[in-house]
Amino acid sequence: AQSVSQHNHHVILSEAASLELGCNYSYGGTVNLFWYVQYPGQHLQLLLKYFSGDPLVKGIKGFEAEFIKSKFSFNLRKPSVQWSDTAEYFCAVSGYGGATNKLIFGTGTLLAVQP
Amino acid sequence: DTGVSQDPRHKITKRGQNVTFRCDPISEHNRLYWYRQTLGQGPEFLTYFQNEAQLEKSRLLSDRFSAERPKGSFSTLEIQRTEQGDSAMYLCASSLVGTGNQAFFGQGTRLTVV
């Protein structure tokens, strides 16, 4: 079955701390991978994406993620978080090349950054 | 604003009533998706359209749910005989074919069934 697991449901960090959010997926085939972010009261926005090529992808606001095919993982990282990063983060997977055109989401990680 | 827009933003209805939501995608996007999100969960796929054709429906989409995209532009999602379990945020998203299913989301319609 196709699924996405996000291991951390709630994360609390102080400003300037480093962040790593785990994401593992189960999918039979080549994948496109995404991280979306939802700031309080706002809609889901794309943070970064991986389609192919360099497995280390950089997104907006200093976020990056690494695709490790052997581990079926796509972890999100940021070296130094800010209070404004407080949000819910969702990992998502889709089939590559039209195998399926829907996004399958994880349950999300709620990040609270304390000033 | 040229993003995905949804109407209404909030809907409170009595159990057993029918409700209809509207989604206007980004104008040049040919794919349109409906998702449902409940508290503590990620968005769950319901259905999607490519132009006016409904190409996939989730098993979550019971017979009480129907979606249309008659001219390949806006879409409607109707829920008949609403139940309390239908209370959720209904999200619409759109994407362009050939962009790897990178979807842009609307603000959602929050449905409360009382």
Short mmCIF file of C-alpha atoms in Angstrom, two decimals, chain B:
data_model
loop_
_atom_site.label_atom_id
_atom_site.label_comp_id
_atom_site.label_asym_id
_atom_site.label_seq_id
_atom_site.Cartn_x
_atom_site.Cartn_y
_atom_site.Cartn_z
CA ASP B 1 -5.06 36.96 -6.20
CA THR B 2 -4.59 34.28 -8.86
CA GLY B 3 -4.38 31.31 -6.49
CA VAL B 4 -6.90 28.56 -5.87
CA SER B 5 -10.08 29.91 -4.34
CA GLN B 6 -12.77 28.02 -2.46
CA ASP B 7 -16.24 29.04 -1.46
CA PRO B 8 -17.61 29.10 1.16
CA ARG B 9 -14.82 29.21 3.72
CA HIS B 10 -17.07 27.88 6.45
CA LYS B 11 -20.31 25.92 6.36
CA ILE B 12 -22.44 24.76 9.26
CA THR B 13 -25.26 22.42 8.35
CA LYS B 14 -27.70 20.14 10.07
CA ARG B 15 -27.33 16.41 9.74
CA GLY B 16 -29.21 15.14 6.71
CA GLN B 17 -28.90 18.32 4.68
CA ASN B 18 -27.09 18.57 1.37
CA VAL B 19 -24.14 20.90 0.92
CA THR B 20 -22.17 22.03 -2.13
CA PHE B 21 -18.70 23.53 -2.24
CA ARG B 22 -17.05 25.35 -5.11
CA CYS B 23 -13.42 25.48 -6.18
CA ASP B 24 -11.86 27.79 -8.74
CA PRO B 25 -8.38 26.55 -9.70
CA ILE B 26 -5.47 28.55 -11.04
CA SER B 27 -6.69 29.47 -14.50
CA GLU B 28 -4.20 27.60 -16.67
CA HIS B 29 -4.17 24.45 -14.50
CA ASN B 30 -5.80 21.42 -16.09
CA ARG B 31 -5.80 19.14 -13.04
CA LEU B 32 -8.03 19.74 -10.06
CA TYR B 33 -8.03 17.72 -6.83
CA TRP B 34 -10.28 17.41 -3.81
CA TYR B 35 -8.88 16.38 -0.44
CA ARG B 36 -10.36 16.07 3.03
CA GLN B 37 -8.46 16.87 6.21
CA THR B 38 -9.48 16.13 9.77
CA LEU B 39 -7.78 17.25 12.96
CA GLY B 40 -4.40 15.66 13.47
CA GLN B 41 -4.33 14.09 10.03
CA GLY B 42 -2.79 14.97 6.71
CA PRO B 43 -4.94 15.68 3.68
CA GLU B 44 -6.67 12.54 2.33
CA PHE B 45 -7.23 12.25 -1.40
CA LEU B 46 -10.85 12.16 -2.54
CA THR B 47 -10.86 12.61 -6.30
CA TYR B 48 -9.23 14.42 -9.18
CA PHE B 49 -10.07 15.74 -12.63
CA GLN B 50 -8.00 16.29 -15.70
CA ASN B 51 -9.88 18.92 -17.65
CA GLU B 52 -13.51 17.82 -17.32
CA ALA B 53 -12.80 14.10 -16.91
CA GLN B 54 -12.89 12.60 -13.42
CA LEU B 55 -9.95 10.20 -13.58
CA GLU B 56 -9.70 8.79 -10.08
CA LYS B 57 -11.91 8.48 -7.02
CA SER B 58 -10.87 7.29 -3.59
CA ARG B 59 -12.71 4.52 -1.80
CA LEU B 60 -13.28 7.19 0.86
CA LEU B 61 -15.71 8.85 -1.53
CA SER B 62 -19.02 7.26 -0.63
CA ASP B 63 -22.10 7.38 -2.84
CA ARG B 64 -23.22 10.48 -0.95
CA PHE B 65 -20.31 12.43 -2.42
CA SER B 66 -20.24 13.66 -5.98
CA ALA B 67 -17.87 15.99 -7.75
CA GLU B 68 -18.13 17.70 -11.10
CA ARG B 69 -15.99 19.87 -13.30
CA PRO B 70 -18.36 20.52 -16.18
CA LYS B 71 -16.28 22.78 -18.39
CA GLY B 72 -12.84 21.91 -17.15
CA SER B 73 -12.60 25.08 -15.11
CA PHE B 74 -14.29 25.35 -11.69
CA SER B 75 -15.41 22.29 -9.77
CA THR B 76 -18.14 21.53 -7.26
CA LEU B 77 -18.19 18.92 -4.51
CA GLU B 78 -21.62 17.94 -3.22
CA ILE B 79 -22.32 15.94 -0.10
CA GLN B 80 -25.82 14.57 0.21
CA ARG B 81 -27.50 13.62 3.49
CA THR B 82 -24.61 14.90 5.56
CA GLU B 83 -23.47 12.97 8.62
CA GLN B 84 -21.50 14.16 11.63
CA GLY B 85 -18.53 12.18 10.36
CA ASP B 86 -18.41 14.41 7.31
CA SER B 87 -17.23 17.31 9.47
CA ALA B 88 -13.78 18.19 8.15
CA MET B 89 -11.80 20.69 6.12
CA TYR B 90 -12.33 20.13 2.39
CA LEU B 91 -9.34 21.22 0.36
CA CYS B 92 -9.10 21.89 -3.33
CA ALA B 93 -5.84 21.95 -5.24
CA SER B 94 -4.80 22.37 -8.84
CA SER B 95 -1.78 21.54 -10.93
CA LEU B 96 -0.51 21.64 -14.48
CA VAL B 97 0.14 18.46 -16.43
CA GLY B 98 3.86 17.91 -16.78
CA THR B 99 4.86 19.56 -13.52
CA GLY B 100 5.23 16.37 -11.50
CA ASN B 101 1.93 16.71 -9.65
CA GLN B 102 3.10 19.81 -7.84
CA ALA B 103 -0.21 20.99 -6.46
CA PHE B 104 -1.30 24.42 -5.29
CA PHE B 105 -3.88 24.44 -2.53
CA GLY B 106 -6.77 26.69 -1.64
CA GLN B 107 -7.71 27.86 1.84
CA GLY B 108 -10.28 25.10 2.21
CA THR B 109 -13.92 24.92 3.24
CA ARG B 110 -14.52 23.95 6.85
CA LEU B 111 -17.69 21.89 7.18
CA THR B 112 -19.36 21.38 10.53
CA VAL B 113 -22.34 19.02 10.67
CA VAL B 114 -24.49 19.47 13.77
#
